[in-house]
Short mmCIF file of C-alpha atoms in Angstrom, two decimals:
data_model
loop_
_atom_site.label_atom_id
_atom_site.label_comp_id
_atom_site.label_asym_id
_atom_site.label_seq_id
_atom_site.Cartn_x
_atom_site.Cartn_y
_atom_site.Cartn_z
CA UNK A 259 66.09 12.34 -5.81
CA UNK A 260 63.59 9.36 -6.89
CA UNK A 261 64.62 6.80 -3.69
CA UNK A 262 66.91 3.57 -4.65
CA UNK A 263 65.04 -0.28 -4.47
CA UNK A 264 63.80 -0.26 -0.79
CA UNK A 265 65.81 -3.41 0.72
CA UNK A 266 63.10 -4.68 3.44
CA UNK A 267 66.29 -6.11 5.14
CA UNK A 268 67.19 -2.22 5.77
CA UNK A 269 63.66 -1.94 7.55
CA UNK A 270 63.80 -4.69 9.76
CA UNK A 271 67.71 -3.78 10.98
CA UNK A 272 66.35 -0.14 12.37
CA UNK A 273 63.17 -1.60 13.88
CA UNK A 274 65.18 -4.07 16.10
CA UNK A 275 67.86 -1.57 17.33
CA UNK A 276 64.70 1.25 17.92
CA UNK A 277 62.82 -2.14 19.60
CA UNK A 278 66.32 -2.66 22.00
CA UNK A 279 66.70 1.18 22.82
CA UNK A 280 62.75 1.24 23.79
CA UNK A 281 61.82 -2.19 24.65
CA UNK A 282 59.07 -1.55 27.49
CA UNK A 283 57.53 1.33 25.75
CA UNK A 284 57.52 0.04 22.10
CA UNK A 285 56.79 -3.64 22.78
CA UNK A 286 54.95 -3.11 26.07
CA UNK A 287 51.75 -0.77 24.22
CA UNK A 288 51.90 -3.57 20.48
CA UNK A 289 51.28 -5.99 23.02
CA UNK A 290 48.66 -4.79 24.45
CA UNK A 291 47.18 -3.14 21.79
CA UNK A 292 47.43 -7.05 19.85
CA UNK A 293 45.51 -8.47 23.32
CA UNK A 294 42.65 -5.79 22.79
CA UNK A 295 42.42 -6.40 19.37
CA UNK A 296 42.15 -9.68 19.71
CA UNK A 297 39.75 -9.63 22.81
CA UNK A 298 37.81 -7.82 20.86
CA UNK A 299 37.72 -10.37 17.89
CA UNK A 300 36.02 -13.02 20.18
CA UNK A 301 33.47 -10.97 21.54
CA UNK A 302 30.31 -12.74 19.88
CA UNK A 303 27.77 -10.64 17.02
CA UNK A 304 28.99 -7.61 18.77
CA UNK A 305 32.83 -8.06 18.41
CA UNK A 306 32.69 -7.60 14.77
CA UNK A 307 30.95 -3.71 15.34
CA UNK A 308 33.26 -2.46 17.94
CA UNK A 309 36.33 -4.11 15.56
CA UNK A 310 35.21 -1.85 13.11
CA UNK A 311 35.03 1.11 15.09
CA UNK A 312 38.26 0.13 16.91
CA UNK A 313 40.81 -2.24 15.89
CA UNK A 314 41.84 0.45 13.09
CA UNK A 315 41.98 3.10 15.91
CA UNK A 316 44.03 1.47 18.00
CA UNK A 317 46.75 0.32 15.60
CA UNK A 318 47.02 3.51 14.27
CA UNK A 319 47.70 4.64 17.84
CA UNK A 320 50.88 2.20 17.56
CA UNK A 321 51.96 3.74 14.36
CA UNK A 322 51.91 7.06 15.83
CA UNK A 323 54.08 5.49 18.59
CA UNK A 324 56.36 3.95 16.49
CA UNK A 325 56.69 7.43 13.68
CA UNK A 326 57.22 9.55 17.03
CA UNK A 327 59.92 7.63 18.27
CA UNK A 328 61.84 7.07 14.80
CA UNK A 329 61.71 11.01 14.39
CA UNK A 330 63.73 11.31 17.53
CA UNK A 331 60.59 12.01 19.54
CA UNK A 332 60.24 11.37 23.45
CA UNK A 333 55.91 10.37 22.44
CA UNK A 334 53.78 11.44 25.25
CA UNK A 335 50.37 10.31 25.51
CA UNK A 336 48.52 13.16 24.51
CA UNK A 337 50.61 13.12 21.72
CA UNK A 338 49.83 9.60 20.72
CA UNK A 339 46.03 10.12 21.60
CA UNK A 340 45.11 14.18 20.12
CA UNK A 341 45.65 13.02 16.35
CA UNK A 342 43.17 9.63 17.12
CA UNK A 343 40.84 12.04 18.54
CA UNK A 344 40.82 14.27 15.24
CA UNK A 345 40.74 11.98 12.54
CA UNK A 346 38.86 9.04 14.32
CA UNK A 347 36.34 9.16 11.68
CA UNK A 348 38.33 9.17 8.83
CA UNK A 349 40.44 6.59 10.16
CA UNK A 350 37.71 4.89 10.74
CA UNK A 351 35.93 4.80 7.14
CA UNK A 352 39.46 4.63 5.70
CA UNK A 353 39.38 1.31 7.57
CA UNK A 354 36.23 -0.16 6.47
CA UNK A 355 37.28 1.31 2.64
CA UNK A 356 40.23 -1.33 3.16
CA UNK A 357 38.03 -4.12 4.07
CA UNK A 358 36.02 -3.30 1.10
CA UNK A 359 39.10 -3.60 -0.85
CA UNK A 360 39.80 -6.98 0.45
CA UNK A 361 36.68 -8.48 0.82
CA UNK A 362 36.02 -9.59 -3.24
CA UNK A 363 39.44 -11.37 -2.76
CA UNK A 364 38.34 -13.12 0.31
CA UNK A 365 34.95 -13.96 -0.65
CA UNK A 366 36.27 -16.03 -4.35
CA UNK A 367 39.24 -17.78 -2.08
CA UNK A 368 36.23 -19.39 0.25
CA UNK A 369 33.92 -19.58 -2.64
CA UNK A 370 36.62 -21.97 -4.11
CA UNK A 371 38.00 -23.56 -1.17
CA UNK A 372 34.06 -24.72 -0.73
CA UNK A 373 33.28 -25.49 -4.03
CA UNK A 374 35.97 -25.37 -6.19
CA UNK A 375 33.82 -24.98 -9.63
CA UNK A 376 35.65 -23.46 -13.02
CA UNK A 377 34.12 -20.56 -12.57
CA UNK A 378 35.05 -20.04 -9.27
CA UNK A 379 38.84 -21.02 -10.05
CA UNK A 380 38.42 -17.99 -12.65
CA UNK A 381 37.19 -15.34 -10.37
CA UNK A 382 39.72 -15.57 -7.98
CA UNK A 383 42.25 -15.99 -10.89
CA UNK A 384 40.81 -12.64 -12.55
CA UNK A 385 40.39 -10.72 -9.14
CA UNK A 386 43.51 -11.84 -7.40
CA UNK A 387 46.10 -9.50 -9.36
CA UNK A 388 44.28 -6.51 -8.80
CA UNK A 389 43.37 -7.41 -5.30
CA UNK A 390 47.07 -8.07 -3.70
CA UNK A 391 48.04 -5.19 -6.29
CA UNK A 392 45.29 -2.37 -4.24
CA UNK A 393 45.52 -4.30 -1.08
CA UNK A 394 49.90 -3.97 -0.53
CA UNK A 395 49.25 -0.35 -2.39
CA UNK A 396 46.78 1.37 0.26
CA UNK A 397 48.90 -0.32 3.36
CA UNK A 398 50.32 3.18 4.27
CA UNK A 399 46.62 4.73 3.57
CA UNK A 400 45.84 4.44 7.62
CA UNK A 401 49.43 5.63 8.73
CA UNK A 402 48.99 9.11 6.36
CA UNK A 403 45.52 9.99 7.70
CA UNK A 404 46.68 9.57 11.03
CA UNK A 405 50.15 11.10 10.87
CA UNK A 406 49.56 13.46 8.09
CA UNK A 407 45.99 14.03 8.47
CA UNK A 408 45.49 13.49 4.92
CA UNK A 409 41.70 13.06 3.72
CA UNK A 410 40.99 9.62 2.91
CA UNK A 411 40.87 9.62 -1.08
CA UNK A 412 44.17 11.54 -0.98
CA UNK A 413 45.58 9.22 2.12
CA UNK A 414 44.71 6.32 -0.97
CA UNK A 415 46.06 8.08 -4.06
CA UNK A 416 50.22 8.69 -2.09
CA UNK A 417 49.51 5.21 -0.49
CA UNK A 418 49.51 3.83 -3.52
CA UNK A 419 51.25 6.27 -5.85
CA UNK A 420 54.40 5.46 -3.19
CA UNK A 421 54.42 1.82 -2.77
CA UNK A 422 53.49 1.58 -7.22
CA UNK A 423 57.59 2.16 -8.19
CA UNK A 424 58.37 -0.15 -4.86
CA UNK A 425 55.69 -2.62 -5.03
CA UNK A 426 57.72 -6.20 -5.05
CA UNK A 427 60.00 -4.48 -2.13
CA UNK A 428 56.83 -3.57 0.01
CA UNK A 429 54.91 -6.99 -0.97
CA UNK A 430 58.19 -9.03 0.01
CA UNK A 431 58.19 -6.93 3.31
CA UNK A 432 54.87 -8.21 3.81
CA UNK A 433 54.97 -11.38 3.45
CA UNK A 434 58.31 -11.65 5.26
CA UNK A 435 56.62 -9.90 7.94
CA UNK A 436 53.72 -12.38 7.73
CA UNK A 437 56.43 -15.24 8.12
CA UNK A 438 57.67 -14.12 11.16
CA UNK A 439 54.61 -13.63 12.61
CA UNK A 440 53.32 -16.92 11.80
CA UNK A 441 55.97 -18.73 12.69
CA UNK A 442 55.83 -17.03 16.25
CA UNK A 443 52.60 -17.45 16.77
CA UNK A 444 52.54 -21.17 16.23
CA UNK A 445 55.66 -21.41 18.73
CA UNK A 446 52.93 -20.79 21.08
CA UNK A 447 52.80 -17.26 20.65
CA UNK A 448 56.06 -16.65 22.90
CA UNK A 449 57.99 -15.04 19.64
CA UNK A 450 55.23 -12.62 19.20
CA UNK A 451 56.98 -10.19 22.59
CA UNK A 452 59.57 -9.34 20.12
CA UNK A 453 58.32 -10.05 15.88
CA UNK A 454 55.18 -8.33 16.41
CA UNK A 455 56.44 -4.65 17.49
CA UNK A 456 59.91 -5.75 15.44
CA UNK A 457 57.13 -5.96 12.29
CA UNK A 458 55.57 -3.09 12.98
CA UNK A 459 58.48 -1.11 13.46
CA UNK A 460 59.91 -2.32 9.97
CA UNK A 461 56.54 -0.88 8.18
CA UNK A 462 56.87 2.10 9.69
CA UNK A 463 60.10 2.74 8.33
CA UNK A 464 59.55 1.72 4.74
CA UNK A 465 56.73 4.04 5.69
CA UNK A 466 58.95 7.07 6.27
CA UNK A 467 61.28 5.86 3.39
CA UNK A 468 58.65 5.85 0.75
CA UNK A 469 56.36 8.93 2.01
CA UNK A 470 59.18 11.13 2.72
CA UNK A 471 60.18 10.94 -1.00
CA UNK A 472 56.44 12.84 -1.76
#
């Protein structure tokens, strides 16, 4: 049966009590995996590369984590690590295909925040729809090749074929999710122990809401 309005308040109410009943496990590997991402980020000209090859990699490690452990799964670390090691380079290239995805977006925003020129103002306008449209659509791409060891094309085509009839639910999970985590970051990064693997957790289980209705 086609799955009700997805309530991102129903998402966020499993990920804390999975957070409480697995705090050092779930929150002890986001944390560290945020710390390597971001150690990562400030390594200079090279940081970018190994990003690339990484960052993807590693998060997609923590949504393994996180799917293992909703599915009633004690995760090992060979469990965790033997999907990485076959689809690393489709995760990988279904990473950079993401970037592409939001890179025209990002390019007109600092093209108009620098010169802010009509026709600047009306290529962000025109790209902006279809942008945030492809770029909340694809957010479960990484999660399927990794989990489901989907190719990448068809990892794109659910993605977005499963967030299109619950796009204003996922996009307001999102950005709520975005709150949080800027909010907790700016409280000098003390909230992050708990909102980041508390986010992460609550897109994992629209995740498993949406895909499970394939």
């Amino acid at each position: 049966p086609p799955l009700e309005k997805l309530d991102p308040v129903s998402c966020f109410k499993p990920s804390w009590f999975l957070i409480i009943s697995d705090f050092l496990v779930l929150r002890g590997w986001t944390l560290l995996v945020a710390m390597a991402i971001s150690t990562i980020t400030l390594i200079p000209r090279a940081g970018v590369i190994i990003g690339a090859v990484l960052n993807n990699l590693l998060m997609c490690g923590i949504y393994l984590l996180f799917i293992r452990r909703m599915r009633g799964h004690r995760a090992t670390f060979e469990d965790v690590t033997s999907p990485l090691r076959r689809m690393a380079p489709r995760i990988i290239i279904g990473g950079m295909v993401q970037s592409l995805v939001t890179a025209p977006l990002i390019m007109a925003t600092l093209a108009t925040a620098s010169s802010p020129t009509t026709t600047s103002m009306l290529l962000l306008g025109v790209l902006f729809v279809p942008s945030v449209y492809l770029i909340v659509g694809y957010v479960f791409m990484l999660p399927l090749i990794a989990d489901r060891e989907m190719p990448i094309w068809t990892a794109m085509e659910t993605s977005r074929r499963a967030v299109h009839r619950q796009w204003f639910p996922i996009f307001g999970l999102l950005l709520a999710a975005g709150m949080l985590l800027f909010v907790s970051a700016a409280a000098l990064g003390v909230g992050l122990v708990l909102t980041l693997p508390l986010c992460t957790g609550a897109l994992m289980y629209a995740y498993e809401d949406l895909v499970d209705q394939r």
